[in-house]
Tab-separated table of N, CA and C in Angstrom:
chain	number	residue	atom	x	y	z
A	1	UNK	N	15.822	10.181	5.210
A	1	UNK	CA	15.804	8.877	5.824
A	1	UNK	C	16.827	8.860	6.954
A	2	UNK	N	16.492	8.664	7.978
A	2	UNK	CA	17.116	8.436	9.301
A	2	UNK	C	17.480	7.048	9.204
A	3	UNK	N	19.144	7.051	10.025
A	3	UNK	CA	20.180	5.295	10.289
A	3	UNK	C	18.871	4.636	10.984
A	4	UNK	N	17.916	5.051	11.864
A	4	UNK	CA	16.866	4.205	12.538
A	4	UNK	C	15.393	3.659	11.731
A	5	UNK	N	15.837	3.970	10.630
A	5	UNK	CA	14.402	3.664	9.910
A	5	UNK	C	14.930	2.239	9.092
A	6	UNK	N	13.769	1.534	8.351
A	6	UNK	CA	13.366	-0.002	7.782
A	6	UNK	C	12.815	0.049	7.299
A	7	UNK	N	13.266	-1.060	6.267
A	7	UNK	CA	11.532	-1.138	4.848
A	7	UNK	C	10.362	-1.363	5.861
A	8	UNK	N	9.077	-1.018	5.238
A	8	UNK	CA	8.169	-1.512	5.856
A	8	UNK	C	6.978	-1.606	4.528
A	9	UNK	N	6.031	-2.943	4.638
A	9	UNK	CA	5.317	-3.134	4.001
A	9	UNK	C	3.786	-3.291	4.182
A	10	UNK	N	2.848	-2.532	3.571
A	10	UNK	CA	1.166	-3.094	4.160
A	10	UNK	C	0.265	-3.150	2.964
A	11	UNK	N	-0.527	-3.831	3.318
A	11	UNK	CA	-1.913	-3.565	2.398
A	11	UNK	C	-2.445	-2.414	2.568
A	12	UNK	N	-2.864	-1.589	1.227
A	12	UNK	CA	-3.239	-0.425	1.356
A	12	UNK	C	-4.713	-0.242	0.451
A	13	UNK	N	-5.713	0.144	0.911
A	13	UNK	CA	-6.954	-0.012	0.094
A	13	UNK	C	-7.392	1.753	-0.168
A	14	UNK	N	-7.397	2.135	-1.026
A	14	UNK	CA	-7.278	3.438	-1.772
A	14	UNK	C	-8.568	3.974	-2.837
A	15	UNK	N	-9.122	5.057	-2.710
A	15	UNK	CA	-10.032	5.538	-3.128
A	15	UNK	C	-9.225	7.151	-4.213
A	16	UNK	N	-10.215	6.985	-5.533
A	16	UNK	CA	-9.344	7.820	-5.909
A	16	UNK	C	-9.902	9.511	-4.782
A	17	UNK	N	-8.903	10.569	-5.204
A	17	UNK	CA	-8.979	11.712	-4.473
A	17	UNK	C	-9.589	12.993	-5.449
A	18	UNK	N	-9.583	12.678	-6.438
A	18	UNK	CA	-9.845	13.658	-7.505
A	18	UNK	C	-10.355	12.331	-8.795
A	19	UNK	N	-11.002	13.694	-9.503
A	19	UNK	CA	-11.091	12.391	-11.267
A	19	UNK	C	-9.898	12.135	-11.603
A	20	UNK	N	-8.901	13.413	-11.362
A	20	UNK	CA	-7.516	12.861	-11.959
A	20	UNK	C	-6.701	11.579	-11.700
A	21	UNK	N	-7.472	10.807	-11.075
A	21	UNK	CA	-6.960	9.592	-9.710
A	21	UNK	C	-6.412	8.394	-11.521
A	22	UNK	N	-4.889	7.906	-10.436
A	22	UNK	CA	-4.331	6.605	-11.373
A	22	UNK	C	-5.636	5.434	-11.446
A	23	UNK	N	-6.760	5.894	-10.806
A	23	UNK	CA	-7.620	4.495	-11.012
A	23	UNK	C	-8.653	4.915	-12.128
A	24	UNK	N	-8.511	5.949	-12.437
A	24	UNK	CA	-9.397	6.170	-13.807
A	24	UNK	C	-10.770	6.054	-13.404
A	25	UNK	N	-12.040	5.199	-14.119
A	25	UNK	CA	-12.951	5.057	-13.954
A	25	UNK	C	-13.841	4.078	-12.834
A	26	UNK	N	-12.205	2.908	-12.470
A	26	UNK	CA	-12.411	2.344	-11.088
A	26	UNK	C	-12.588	3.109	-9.779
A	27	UNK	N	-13.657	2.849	-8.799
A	27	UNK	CA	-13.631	3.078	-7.895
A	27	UNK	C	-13.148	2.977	-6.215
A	28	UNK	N	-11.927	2.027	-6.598
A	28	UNK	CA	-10.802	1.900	-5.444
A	28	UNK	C	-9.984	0.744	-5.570
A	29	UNK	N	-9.216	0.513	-4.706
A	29	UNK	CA	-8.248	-0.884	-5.460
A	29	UNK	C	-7.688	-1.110	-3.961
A	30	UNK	N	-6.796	-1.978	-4.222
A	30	UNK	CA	-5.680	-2.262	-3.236
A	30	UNK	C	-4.308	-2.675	-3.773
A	31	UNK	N	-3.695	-2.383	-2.912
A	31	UNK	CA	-1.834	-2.880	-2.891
A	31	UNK	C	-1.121	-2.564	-1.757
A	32	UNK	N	0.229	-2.909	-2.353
A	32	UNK	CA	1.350	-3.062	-1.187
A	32	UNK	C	1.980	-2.289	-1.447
A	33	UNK	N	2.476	-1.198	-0.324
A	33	UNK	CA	3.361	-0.540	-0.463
A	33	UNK	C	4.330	-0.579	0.246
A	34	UNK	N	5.431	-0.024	0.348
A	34	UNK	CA	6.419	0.308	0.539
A	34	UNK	C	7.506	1.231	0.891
A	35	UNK	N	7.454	1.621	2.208
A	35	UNK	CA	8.205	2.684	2.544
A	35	UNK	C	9.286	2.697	3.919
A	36	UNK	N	10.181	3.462	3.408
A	36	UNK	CA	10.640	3.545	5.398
A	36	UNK	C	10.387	4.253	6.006
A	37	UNK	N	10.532	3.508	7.424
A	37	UNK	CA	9.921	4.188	8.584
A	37	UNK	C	10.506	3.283	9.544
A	38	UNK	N	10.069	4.387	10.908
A	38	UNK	CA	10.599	3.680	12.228
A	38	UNK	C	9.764	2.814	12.680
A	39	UNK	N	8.433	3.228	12.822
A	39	UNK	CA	7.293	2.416	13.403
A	39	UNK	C	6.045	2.064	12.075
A	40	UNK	N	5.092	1.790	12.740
A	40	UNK	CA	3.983	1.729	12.564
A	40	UNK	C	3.291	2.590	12.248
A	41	UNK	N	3.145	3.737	12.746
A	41	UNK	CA	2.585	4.755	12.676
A	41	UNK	C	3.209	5.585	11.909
A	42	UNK	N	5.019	6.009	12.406
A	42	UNK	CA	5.462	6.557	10.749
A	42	UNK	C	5.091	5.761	9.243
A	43	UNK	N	5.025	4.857	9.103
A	43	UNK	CA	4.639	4.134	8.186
A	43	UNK	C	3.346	4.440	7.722
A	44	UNK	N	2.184	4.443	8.405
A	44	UNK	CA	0.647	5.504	8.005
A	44	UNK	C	0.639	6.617	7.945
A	45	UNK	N	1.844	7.114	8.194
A	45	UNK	CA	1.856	8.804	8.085
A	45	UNK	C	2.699	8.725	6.436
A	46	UNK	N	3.408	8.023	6.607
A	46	UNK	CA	4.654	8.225	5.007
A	46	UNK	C	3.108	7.625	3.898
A	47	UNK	N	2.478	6.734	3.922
A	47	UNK	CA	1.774	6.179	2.764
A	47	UNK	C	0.849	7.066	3.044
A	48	UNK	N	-0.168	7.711	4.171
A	48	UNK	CA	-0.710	8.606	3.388
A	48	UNK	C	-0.333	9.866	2.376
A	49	UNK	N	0.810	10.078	2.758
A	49	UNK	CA	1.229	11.154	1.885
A	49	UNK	C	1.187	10.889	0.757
A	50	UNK	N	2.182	9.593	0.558
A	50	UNK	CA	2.231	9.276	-0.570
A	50	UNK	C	1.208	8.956	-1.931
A	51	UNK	N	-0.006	8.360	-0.831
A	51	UNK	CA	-1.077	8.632	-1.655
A	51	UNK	C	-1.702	9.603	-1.983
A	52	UNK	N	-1.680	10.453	-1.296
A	52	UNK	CA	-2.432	12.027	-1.567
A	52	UNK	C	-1.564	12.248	-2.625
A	53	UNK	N	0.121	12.484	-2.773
A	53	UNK	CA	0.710	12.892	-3.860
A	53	UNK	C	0.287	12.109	-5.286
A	54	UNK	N	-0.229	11.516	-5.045
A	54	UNK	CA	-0.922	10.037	-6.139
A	54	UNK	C	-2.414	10.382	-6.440
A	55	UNK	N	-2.604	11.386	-5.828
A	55	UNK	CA	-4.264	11.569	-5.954
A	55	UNK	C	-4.989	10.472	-5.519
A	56	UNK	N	-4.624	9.918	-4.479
A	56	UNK	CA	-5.443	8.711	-3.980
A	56	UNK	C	-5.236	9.358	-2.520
A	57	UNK	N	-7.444	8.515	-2.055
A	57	UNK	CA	-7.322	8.579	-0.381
A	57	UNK	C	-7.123	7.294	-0.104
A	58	UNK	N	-6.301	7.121	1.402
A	58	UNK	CA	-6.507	6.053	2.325
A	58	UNK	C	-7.558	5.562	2.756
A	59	UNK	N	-8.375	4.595	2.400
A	59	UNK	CA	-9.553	4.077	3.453
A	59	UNK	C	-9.256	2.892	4.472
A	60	UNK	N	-8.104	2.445	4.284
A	60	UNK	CA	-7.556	1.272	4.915
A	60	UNK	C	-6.407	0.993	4.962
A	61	UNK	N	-5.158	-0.118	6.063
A	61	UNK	CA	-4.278	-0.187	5.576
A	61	UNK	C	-4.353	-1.173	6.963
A	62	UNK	N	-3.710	-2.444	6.537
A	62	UNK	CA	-3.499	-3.692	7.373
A	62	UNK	C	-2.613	-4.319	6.456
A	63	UNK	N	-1.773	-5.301	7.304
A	63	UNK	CA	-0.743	-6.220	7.505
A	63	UNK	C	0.808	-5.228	7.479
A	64	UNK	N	0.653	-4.499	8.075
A	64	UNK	CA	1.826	-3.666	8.138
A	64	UNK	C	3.114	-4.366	9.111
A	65	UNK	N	3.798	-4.586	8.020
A	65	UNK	CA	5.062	-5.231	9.067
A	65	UNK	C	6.406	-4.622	8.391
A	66	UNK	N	7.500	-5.047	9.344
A	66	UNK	CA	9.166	-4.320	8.509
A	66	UNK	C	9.120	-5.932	7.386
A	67	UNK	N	9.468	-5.497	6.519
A	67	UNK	CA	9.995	-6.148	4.815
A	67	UNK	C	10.865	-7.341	5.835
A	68	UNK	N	11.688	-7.405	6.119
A	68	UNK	CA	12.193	-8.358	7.054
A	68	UNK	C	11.531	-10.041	6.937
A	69	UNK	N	10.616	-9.184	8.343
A	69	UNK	CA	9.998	-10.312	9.267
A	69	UNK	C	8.377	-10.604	7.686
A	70	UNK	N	7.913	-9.990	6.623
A	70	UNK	CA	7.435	-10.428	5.734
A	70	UNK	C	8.385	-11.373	5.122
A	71	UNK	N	9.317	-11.264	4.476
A	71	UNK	CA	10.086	-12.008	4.070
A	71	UNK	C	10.263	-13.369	4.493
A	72	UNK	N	10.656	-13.408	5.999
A	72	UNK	CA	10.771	-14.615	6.577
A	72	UNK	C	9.450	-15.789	6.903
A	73	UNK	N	8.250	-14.651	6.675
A	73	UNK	CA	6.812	-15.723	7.060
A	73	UNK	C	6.619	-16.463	5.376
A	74	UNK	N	6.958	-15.610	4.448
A	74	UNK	CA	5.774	-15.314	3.098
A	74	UNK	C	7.075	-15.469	1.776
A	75	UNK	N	6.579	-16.092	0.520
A	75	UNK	CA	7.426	-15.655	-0.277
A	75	UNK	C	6.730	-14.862	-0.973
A	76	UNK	N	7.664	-13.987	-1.105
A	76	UNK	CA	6.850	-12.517	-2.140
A	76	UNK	C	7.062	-13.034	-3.416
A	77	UNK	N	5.922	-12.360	-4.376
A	77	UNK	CA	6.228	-12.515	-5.593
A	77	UNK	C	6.645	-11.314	-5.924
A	78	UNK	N	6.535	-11.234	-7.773
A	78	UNK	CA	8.049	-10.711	-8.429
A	78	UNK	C	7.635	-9.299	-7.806
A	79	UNK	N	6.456	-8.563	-8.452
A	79	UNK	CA	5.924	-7.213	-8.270
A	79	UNK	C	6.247	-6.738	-7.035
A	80	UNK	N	6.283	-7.658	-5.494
A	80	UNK	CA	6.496	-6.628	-4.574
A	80	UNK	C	7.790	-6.752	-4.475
A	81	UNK	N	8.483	-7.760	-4.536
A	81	UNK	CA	10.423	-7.729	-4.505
A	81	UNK	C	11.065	-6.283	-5.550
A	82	UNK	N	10.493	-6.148	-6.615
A	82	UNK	CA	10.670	-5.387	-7.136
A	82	UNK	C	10.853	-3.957	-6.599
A	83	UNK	N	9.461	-3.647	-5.849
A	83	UNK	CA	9.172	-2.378	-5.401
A	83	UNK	C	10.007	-2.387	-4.275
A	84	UNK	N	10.278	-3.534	-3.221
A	84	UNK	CA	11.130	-3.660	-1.949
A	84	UNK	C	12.612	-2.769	-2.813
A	85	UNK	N	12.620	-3.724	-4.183
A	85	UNK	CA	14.306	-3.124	-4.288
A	85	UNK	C	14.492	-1.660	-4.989
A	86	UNK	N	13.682	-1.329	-5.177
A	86	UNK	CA	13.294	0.289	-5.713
A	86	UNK	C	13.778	1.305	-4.805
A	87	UNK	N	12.425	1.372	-3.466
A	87	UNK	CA	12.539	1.814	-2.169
A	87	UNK	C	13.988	1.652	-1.637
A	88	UNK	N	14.471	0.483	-1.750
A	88	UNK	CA	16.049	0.291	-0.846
A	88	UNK	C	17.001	1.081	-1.673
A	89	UNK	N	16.841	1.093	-3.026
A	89	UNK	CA	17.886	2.039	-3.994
A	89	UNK	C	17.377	3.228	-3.850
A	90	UNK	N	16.120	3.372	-4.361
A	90	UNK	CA	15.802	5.142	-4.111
A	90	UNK	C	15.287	5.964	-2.632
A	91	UNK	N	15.303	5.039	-1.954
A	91	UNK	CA	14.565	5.630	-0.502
A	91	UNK	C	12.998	6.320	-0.895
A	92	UNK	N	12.517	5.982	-1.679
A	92	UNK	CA	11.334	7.235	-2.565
A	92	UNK	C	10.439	5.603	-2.171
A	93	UNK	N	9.079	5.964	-1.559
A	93	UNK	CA	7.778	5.254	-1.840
A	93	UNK	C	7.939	4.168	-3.188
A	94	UNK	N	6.712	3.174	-2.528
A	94	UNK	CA	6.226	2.747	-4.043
A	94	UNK	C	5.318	2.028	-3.662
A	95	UNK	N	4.415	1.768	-5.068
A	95	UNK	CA	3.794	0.922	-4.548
A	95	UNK	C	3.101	-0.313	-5.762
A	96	UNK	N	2.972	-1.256	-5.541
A	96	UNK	CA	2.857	-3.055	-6.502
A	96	UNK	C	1.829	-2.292	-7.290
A	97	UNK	N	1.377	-3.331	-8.084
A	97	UNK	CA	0.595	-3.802	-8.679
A	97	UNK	C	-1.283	-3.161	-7.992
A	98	UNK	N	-1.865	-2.395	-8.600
A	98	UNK	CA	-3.134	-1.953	-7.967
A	98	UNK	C	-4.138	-2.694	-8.626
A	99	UNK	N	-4.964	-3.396	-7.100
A	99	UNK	CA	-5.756	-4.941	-7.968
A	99	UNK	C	-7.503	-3.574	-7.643
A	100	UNK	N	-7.941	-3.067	-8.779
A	100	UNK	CA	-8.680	-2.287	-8.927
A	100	UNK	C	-10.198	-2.698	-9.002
A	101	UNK	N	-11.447	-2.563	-8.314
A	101	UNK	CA	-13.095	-2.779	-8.255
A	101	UNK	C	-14.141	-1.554	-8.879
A	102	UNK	N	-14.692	-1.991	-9.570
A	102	UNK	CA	-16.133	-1.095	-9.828
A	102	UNK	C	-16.425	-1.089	-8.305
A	103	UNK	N	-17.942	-0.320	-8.307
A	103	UNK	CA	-18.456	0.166	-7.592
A	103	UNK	C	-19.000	-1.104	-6.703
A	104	UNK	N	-20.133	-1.179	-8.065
A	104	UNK	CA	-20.982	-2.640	-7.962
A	104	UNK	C	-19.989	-3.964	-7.226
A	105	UNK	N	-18.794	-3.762	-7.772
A	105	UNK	CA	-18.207	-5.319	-6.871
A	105	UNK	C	-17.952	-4.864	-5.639
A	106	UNK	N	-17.653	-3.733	-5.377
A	106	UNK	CA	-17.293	-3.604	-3.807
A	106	UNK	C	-18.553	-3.679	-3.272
A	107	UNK	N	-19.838	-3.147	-3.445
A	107	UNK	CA	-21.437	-3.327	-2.865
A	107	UNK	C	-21.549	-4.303	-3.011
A	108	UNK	N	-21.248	-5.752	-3.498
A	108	UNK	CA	-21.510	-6.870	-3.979
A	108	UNK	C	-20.843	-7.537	-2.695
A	109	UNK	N	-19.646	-7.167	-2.570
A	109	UNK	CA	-18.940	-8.029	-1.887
A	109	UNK	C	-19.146	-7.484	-0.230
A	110	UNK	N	-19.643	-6.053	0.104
A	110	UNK	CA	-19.722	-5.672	1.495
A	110	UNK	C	-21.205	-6.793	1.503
A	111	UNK	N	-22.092	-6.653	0.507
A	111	UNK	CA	-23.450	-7.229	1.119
A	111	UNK	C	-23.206	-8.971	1.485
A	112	UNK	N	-22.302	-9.609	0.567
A	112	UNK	CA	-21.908	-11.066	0.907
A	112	UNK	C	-20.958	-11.142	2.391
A	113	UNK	N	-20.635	-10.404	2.821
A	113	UNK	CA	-20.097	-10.350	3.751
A	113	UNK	C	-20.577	-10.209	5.438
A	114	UNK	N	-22.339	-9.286	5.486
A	114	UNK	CA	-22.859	-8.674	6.162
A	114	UNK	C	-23.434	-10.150	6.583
C-alpha cells in the first residue's frame, strides 16, 4: 500500500469461476467491496484479483467511489462499516454481505427489464 492510496468502495456483480466458487449452487450475486487504491481503475484492477483469488469472475462493477465521499452522501449499514474497518486495519480486500440469484431470477429479471 502506497502514502497515495484510499479506501475505495463499489458494487461488484460476480459469477462463480470454478464449481469451487463461495456461491455454491447460486449462479452470481452482488456486493461491496473494498479496497485501496489510487484511482478508479487501480480499484478494478485490485477487485478483480481479488475475486479471481475467491474463485469468482467480474461481470460488473459500478458506484465506485473513495469510502470518504460514500460516507458523506449515504449512511452505510453495519456489514459494509465493518468491512471499511477491516481493510483500514488489515490493508487486505474484503468484501459485505453477497446478495446471491438462481439462474431463473436473473433471466426473469433481464426479460422484465428488456
Amino acid at each position: 500500500m502506497s502514502i497515495n492510496q484510499q479506501l475505495w468502495i463499489g458494487l461488484v456483480g460476480v459469477h462463480p469461476h470454478s464449481e469451487n466458487s463461495i456461491l455454491g449452487s447460486y449462479s452470481g450475486g452482488f456486493t461491496n467491496i473494498v479496497v485501496f487504491a489510487q484511482n478508479k481503475a487501480e480499484f478494478k484492477k485490485e477487485v478483480s484479483k481479488f475475486c479471481l483469488e475467491n474463485n469468482l469472475d467480474v461481470f460488473e462493477i459500478e458506484d465506485i467511489e473513495r469510502v470518504n465521499d460514500r460516507m458523506k452522501k449515504h449512511k452505510l449499514g453495519t456489514s459494509v462499516l465493518k468491512i471499511i474497518e477491516y481493510v483500514r486495519v488489515t490493508g487486505l480486500p474484503c468484501m459485505s454481505d453477497l446478495h446471491v440469484y438462481e439462474s431463473d431470477d436473473w433471466d426473469n429479471c433481464i426479460k422484465y427489464l428488456q
